[in-house]
XYZ file of C-alpha atoms in Angstrom:
499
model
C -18.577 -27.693 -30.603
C -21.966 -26.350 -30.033
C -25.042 -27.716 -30.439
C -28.377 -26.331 -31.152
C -32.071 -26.697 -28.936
C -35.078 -26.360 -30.174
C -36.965 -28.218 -27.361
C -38.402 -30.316 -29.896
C -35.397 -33.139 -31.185
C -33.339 -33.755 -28.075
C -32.686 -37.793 -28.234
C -32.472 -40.065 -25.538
C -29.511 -40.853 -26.173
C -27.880 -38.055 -26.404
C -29.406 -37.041 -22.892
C -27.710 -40.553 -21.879
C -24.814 -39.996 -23.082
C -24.016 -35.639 -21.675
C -20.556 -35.393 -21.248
C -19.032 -32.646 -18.830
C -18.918 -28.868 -20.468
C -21.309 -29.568 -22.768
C -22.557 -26.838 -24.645
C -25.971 -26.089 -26.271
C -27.142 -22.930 -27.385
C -30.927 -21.552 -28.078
C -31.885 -22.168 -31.682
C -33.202 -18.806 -33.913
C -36.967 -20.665 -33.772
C -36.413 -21.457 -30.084
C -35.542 -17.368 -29.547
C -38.767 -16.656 -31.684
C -40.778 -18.427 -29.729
C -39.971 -17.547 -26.474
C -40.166 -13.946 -27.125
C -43.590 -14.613 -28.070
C -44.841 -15.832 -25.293
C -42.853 -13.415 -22.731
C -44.754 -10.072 -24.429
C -47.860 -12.583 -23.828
C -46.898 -12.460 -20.351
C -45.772 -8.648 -20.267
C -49.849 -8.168 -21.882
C -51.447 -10.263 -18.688
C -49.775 -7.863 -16.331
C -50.485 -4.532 -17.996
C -54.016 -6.067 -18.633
C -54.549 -7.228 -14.790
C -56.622 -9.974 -15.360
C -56.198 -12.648 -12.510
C -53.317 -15.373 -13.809
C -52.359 -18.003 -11.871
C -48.304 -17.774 -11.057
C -47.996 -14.485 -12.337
C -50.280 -12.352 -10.203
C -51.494 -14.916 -7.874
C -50.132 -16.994 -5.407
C -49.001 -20.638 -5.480
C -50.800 -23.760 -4.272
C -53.049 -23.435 -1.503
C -52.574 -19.274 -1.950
C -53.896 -19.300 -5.801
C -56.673 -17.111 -4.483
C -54.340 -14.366 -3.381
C -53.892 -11.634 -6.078
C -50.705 -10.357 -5.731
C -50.275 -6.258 -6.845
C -48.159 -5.243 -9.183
C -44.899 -3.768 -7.332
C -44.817 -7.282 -5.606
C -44.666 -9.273 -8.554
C -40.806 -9.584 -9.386
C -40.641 -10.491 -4.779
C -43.074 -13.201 -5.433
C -40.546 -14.672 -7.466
C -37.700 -14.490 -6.044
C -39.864 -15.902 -2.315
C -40.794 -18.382 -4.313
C -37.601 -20.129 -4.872
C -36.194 -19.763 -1.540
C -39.380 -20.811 0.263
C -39.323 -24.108 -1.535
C -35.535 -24.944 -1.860
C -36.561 -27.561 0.996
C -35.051 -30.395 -0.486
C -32.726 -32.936 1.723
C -30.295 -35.890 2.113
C -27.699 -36.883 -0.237
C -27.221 -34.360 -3.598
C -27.718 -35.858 -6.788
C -25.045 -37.417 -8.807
C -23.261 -34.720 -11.213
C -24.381 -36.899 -14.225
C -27.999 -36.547 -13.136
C -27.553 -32.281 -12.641
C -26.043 -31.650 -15.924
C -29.010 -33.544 -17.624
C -31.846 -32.005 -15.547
C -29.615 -27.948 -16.637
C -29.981 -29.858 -20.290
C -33.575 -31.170 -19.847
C -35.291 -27.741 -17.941
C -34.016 -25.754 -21.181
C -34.756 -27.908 -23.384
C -38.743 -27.774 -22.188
C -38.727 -23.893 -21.692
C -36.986 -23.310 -25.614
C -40.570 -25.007 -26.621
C -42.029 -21.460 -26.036
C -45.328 -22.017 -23.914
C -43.405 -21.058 -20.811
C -43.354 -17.232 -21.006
C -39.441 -16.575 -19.732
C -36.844 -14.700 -21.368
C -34.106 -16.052 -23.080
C -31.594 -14.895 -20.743
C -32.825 -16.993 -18.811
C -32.375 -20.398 -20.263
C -28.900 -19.250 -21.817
C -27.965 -18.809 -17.869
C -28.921 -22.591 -17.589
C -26.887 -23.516 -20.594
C -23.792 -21.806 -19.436
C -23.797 -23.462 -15.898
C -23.796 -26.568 -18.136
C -20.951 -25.357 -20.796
C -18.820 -24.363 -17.450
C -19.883 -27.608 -15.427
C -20.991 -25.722 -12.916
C -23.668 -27.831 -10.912
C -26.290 -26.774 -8.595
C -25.925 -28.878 -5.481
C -29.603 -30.494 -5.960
C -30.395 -32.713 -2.042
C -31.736 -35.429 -4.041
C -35.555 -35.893 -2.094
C -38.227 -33.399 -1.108
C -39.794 -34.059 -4.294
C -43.590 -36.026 -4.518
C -43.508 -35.770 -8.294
C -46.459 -33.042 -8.312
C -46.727 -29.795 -8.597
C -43.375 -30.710 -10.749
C -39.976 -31.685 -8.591
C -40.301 -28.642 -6.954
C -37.884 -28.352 -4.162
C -35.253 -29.970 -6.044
C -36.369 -27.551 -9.046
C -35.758 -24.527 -6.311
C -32.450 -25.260 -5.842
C -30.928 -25.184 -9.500
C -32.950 -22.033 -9.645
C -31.276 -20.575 -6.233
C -27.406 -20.778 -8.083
C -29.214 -19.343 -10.645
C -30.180 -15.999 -8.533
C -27.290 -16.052 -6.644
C -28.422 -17.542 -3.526
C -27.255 -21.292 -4.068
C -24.352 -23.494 -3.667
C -22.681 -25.528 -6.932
C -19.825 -27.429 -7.737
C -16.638 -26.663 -10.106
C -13.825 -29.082 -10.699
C -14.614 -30.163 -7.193
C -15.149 -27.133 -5.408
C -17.764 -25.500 -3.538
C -19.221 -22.398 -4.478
C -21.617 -20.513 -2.743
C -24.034 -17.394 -3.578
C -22.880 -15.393 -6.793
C -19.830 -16.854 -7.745
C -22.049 -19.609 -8.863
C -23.367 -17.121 -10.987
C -19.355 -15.603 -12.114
C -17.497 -18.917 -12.502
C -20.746 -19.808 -15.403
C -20.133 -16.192 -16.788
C -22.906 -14.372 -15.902
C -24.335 -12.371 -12.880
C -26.977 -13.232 -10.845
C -30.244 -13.163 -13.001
C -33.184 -11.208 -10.925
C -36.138 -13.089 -11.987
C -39.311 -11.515 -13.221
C -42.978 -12.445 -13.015
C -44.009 -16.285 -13.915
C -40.189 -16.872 -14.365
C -39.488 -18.551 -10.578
C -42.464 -20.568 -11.566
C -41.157 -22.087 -14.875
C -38.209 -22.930 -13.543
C -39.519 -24.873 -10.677
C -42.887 -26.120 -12.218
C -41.462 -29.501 -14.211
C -40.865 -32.906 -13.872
C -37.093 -32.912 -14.867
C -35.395 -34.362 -11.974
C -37.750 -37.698 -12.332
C -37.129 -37.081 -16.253
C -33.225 -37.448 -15.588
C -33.718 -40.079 -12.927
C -35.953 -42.428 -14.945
C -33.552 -41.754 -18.461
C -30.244 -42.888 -16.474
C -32.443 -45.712 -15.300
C -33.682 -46.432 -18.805
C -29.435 -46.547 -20.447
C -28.188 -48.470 -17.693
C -31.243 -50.701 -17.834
C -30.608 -51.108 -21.932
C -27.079 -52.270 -21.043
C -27.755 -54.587 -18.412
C -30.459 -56.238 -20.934
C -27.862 -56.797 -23.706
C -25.279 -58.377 -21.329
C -28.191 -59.963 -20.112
C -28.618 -61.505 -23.602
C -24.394 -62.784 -24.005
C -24.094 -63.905 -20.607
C -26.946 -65.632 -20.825
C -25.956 -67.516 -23.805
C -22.618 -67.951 -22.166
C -24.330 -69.679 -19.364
C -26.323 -71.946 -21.826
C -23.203 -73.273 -23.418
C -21.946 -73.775 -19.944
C -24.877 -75.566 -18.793
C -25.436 -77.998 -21.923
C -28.108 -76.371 -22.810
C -30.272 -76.789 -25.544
C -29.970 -74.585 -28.439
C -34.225 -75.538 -30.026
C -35.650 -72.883 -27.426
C -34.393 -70.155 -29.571
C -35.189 -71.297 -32.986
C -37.072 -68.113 -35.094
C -40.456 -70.426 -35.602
C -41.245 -70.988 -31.728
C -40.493 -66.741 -32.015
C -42.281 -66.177 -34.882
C -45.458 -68.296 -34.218
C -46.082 -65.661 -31.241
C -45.713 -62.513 -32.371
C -44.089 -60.684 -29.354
C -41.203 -57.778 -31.170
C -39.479 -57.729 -28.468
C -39.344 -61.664 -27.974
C -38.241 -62.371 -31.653
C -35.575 -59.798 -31.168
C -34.007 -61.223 -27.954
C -34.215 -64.913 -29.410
C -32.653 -63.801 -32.678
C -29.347 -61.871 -30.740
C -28.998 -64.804 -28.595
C -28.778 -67.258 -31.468
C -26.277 -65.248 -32.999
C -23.982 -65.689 -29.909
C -24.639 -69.545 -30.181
C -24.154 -72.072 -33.142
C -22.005 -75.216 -33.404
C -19.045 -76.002 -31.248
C -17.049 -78.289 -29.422
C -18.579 -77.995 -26.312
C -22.581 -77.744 -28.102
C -21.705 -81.479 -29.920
C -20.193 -82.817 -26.665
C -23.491 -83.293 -25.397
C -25.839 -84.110 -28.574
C -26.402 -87.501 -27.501
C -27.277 -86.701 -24.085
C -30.762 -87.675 -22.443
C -31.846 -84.718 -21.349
C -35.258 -83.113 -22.601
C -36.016 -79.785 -21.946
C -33.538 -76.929 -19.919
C -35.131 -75.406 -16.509
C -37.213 -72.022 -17.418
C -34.052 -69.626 -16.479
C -32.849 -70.889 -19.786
C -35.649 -72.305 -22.236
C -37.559 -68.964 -21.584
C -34.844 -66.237 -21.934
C -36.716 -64.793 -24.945
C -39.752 -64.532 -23.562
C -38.917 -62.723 -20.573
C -36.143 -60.761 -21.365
C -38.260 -60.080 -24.641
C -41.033 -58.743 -22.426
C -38.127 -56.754 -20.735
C -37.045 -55.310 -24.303
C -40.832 -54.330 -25.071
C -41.079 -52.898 -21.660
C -37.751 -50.256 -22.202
C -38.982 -49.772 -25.814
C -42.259 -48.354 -24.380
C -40.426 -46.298 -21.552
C -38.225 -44.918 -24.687
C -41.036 -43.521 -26.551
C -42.566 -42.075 -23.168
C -39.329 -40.780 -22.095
C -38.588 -39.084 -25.396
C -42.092 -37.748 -25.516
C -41.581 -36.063 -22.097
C -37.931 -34.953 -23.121
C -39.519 -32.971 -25.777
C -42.500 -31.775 -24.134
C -43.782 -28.636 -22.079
C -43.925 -29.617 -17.911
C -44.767 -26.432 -16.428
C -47.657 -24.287 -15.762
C -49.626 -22.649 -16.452
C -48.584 -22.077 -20.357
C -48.893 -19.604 -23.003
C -50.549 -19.514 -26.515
C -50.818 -16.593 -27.825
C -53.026 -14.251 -25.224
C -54.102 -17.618 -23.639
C -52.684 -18.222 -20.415
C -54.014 -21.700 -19.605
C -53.549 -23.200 -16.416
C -53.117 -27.446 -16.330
C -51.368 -29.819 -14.840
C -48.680 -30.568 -17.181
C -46.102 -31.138 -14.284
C -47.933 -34.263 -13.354
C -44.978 -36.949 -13.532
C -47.574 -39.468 -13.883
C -46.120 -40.896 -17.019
C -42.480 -41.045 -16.150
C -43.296 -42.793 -12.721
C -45.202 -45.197 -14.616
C -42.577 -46.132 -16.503
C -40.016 -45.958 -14.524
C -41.612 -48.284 -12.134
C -42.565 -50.760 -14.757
C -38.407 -50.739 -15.821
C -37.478 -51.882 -12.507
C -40.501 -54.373 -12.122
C -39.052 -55.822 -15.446
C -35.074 -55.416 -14.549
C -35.769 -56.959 -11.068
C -37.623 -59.804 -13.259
C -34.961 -60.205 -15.362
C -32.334 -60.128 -11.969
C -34.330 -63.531 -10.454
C -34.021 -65.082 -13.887
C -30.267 -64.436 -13.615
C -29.984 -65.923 -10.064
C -31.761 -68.720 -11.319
C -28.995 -69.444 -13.684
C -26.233 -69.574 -11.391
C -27.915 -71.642 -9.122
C -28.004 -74.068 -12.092
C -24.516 -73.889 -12.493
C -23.432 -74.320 -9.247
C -26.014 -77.208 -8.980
C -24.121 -79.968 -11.563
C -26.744 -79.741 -14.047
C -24.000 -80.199 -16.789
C -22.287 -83.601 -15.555
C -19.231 -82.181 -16.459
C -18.776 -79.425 -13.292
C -18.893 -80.409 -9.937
C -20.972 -78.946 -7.741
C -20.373 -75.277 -7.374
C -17.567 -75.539 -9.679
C -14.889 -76.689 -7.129
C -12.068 -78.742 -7.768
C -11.944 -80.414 -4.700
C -15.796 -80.927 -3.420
C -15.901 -80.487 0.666
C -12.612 -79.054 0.940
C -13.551 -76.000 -1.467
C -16.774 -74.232 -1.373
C -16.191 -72.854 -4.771
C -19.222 -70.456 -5.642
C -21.725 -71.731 -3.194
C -21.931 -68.402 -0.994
C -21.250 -66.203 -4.400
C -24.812 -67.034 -5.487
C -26.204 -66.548 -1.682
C -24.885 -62.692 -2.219
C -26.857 -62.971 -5.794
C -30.240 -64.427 -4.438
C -29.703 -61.688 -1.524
C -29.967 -58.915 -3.935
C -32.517 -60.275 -5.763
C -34.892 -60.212 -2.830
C -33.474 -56.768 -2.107
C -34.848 -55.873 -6.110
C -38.322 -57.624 -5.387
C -39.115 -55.350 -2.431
C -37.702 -52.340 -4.492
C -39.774 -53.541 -7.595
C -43.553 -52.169 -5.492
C -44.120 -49.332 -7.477
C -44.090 -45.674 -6.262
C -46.669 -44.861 -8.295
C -49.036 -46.945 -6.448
C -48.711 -44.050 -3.671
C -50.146 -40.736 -3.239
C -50.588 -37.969 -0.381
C -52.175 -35.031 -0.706
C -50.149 -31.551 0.163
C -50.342 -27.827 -0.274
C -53.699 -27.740 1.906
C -55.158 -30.629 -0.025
C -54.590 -28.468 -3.443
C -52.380 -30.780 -4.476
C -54.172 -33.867 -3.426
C -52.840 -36.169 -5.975
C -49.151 -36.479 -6.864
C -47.175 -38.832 -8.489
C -43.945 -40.018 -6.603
C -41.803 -40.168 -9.368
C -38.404 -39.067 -8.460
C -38.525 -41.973 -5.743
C -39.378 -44.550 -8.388
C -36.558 -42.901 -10.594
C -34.398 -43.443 -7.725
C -35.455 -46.983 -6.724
C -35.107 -47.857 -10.607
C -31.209 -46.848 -9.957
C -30.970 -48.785 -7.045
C -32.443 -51.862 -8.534
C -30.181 -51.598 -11.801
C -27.281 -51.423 -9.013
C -28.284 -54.493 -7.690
C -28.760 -56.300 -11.364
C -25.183 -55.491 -12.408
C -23.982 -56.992 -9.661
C -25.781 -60.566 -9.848
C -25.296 -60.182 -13.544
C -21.530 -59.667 -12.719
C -21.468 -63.057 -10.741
C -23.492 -65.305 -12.974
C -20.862 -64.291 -15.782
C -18.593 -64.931 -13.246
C -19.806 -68.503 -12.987
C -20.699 -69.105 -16.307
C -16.768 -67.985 -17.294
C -15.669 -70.488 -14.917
C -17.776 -73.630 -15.891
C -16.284 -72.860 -19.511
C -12.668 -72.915 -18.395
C -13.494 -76.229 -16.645
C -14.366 -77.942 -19.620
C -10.932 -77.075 -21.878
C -9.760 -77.942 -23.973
C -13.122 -77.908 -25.927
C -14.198 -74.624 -27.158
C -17.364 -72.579 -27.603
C -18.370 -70.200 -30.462
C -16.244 -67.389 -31.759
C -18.384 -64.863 -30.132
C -18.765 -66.596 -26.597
C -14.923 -66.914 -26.759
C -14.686 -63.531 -27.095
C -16.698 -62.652 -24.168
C -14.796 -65.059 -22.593
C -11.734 -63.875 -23.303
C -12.797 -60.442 -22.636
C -13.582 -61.800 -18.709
C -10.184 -63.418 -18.476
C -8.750 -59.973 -19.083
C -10.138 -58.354 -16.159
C -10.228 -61.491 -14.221
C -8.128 -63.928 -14.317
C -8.829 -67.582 -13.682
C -8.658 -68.882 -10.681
C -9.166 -72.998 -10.226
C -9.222 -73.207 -6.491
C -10.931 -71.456 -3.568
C -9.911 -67.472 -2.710
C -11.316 -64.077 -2.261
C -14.066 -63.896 -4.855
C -15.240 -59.812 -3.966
C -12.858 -58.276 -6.189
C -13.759 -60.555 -8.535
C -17.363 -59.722 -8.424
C -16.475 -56.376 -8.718
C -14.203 -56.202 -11.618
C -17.345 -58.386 -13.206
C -19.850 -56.102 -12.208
C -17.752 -53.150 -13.637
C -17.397 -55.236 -16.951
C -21.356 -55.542 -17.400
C -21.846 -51.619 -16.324
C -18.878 -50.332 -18.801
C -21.247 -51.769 -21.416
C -18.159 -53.875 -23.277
C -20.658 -56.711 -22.386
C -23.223 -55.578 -24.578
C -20.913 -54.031 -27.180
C -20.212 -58.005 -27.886
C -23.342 -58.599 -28.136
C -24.339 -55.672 -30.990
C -21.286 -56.145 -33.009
């Protein structure tokens, strides 16, 4: 099946959720467009008038006019002198949205290249062939333009991609996609390097894992109330309601649907304790300022998704030259998710270190069976509060940075892509301590059989004891942590949570 791009609709989601081979082909508007503003380019050159990127140079060289016969080499040096980029390549998920995002932006129309073009970028996608990307050399400004480069290099036969797990090299990038090499005329290296869609598909992956580790958040988090003896008044809708926070009401009203009466909640309903420690009383509150936070990035992210990154741009015989490829906005948020995930990872340590610490009388202390012979989870939560340190030096935000380049043209960028990389990292970390606190919480339930929790926190329960199976005495807890942590990224966590 095919879908159509306009370069104005493209969901989040959607962008999320690119399979391999997908395929996408240039709406008629899209076409219309885009022809219209390549005869606005053909008009600049027959006209002569100085334009920046089509008969200039780049950068610190925009003063250099550049004559006519040189025009389509300009091009062509432009890719290869910036396909600088180093270290490890990017992930295949993350090249298959950038091919999706970079035509998405140029079907808009204000970029002035052909439609060949883009259809060339759509049919590396439909064949999964991927541009080896080296995933930094980017500062986020002028656009991610060395990892840009690159994916246009296997576009001009000079680049390396992957197939099925094989290397190709030169043009049969270009022949395993379908098409020959594509010789690149004036302002069309340009386009293609001149956006921000490597920090785009950086900070979206960032965003859906980050969704998913905020839902689980949400179940395992109840599971650890019930586990604890916790108190079920912190999430009734009229604390919510009296303080007007969306995302806050939200949170509080998906927890209380995981909670409710059970054996385990009237066990304790004569005990003397007052009020729960923070980690639980305030869930809603600051994993509600955590949903607010991705709900922002979301309408950001889609904004961006759908929105014009290079320069300069055309409209009509206007060729205006900006600064759209400033990734100002996506490092922003990006940044801000992991600042909120890494948040939302201390809370979580915070909550096994209650459980391991006998809060409910019921457990002993780090859930052992034998106390001083078994060390039961006490070094489990030392690998979760390691991490979260790891997240809180992660969490200083890129975007705080600048240095100037290009001969102090360019003498304020954005560092995006390394926040959309950091934001990865920290989710990493997340899953993982989320992984052991459900871990723990799973196991303070099974020590209190034979009383039983809600219907839904059984369910998550049971869902656990599929993939891990109990285990009352001391042994290797890794794999375990693993097969947890794989549980809360798989997203059958938070599936619980929204049906």
């Amino acid at each position: 099946m095919s879908h159509s791009l306009n370069g104005r609709d493209l969901a989040l989601e959607t962008v999320a959720a690119l399979a391999p081979g997908a395929r996408y082909t240039l709406a008629p508007e899209a076409l219309s467009r885009m022809a219209q503003s390549r005869a606005a380019v053909e008009r600049a050159i027959a006209k002569g008038d100085a334009c920046y990127g089509i008969n200039t140079g780049f950068g610190a060289f925009a003063n250099r006019r550049i004559p006519r016969e040189k025009l389509l080499e300009l091009q062509a040096n432009l890719v290869r002198s910036h396909s600088v980029g180093v270290g490890t390549p990017l992930d295949a998920e993350h090249v298959r949205r950038i091919l999706l995002l970079k035509a998405n932006s140029l079907a808009i129309g204000f970029s002035g290249i052909r439609p060949q073009v883009v259809e060339a970028l759509l049919q590396l996608l439909a064949a999964d062939v991927l541009p080896v990307i080296p995933g930094k050399g980017s500062v986020g400004a002028s656009g991610d333009l060395a990892p840009l480069a690159h994916l246009a290099l296997a576009l001009i036969g000079e680049g390396s991609a992957t197939q099925a797990g094989r290397l190709l090299e030169g043009a049969e990038v270009c022949r395993a996609a379908g098409f020959e090499p594509v010789s690149l005329e004036a302002k069309e290296g340009l386009a293609l390097l001149n956006g921000t869609q490597v920090s785009l598909a950086l900070a979206i992956a960032g965003w859906a894992r980050g969704r998913r580790l905020l839902e689980s958040t949400l179940a395992v988090g109840a599971l650890t109330c019930e586990a604890l003896a916790g108190s079920h008044t912190p999430f009734d809708a009229r604390i919510h309601d009296a303080r007007g926070q969306a995302g806050q009401r939200e949170v509080a009203r998906l927890v209380r649907s995981m909670l409710g009466d059970s054996q385990i909640h009237a066990s304790h309903a004569d005990c003397d304790r007052v009020q729960d420690p923070y980690a639980i009383r305030c869930l809603p509150q600051v994993a509600g300022a955590v949903w607010d936070t991705f709900e922002h990035a979301a309408r950001v992210l889609t904004g961006e998704t759908n929105g014009v990154s290079d320069n300069p741009l055309i409209f009509g015989d206007d060729v205006l030259s900006g600064g759209n490829f400033h990734a100002a906005p996506i490092g922003y948020v990006a940044d801000f998710m992991a600042i909120a995930l890494t948040d939302l990872t201390s809370m979580s340590e915070r909550r096994i270190d209650l459980l391991d610490r006998r809060v409910n009388p019921a457990l002993n202390m780090f859930l052992t069976t034998e106390p001083g012979v078994e060390s039961g989870f006490m070094i489990a939560h030392v690998t979760a509060a390691a991490l979260a340190s790891e997240n809180k030096t992660l969490a200083h935000p890129s975007s705080a940075d600048s240095i100037p380049t290009s001969a102090g043209q360019e003498d304020h960028v954005s560092m995006a892509p390394w926040a959309g990389h950091k934001l990865l990292q920290v989710c990493d970390n997340a899953a993982i301590v989320l992984g052991i606190e459900l871990l723990v919480a799973g196991h303070a339930l099974d020590c209190q059989r034979p009383l039983q929790t809600t219907a839904s926190l059984e369910a998550l329960h049971a869902l656990l004891r599929r993939n891990v199976p109990f285990q009352p005495r001391d042994h290797r807890l890794d794999g375990d942590i693993r097969a947890a942590t794989a549980l809360i990224e798989s997203g059958a966590i938070a599936a619980l949570l929204n049906g």
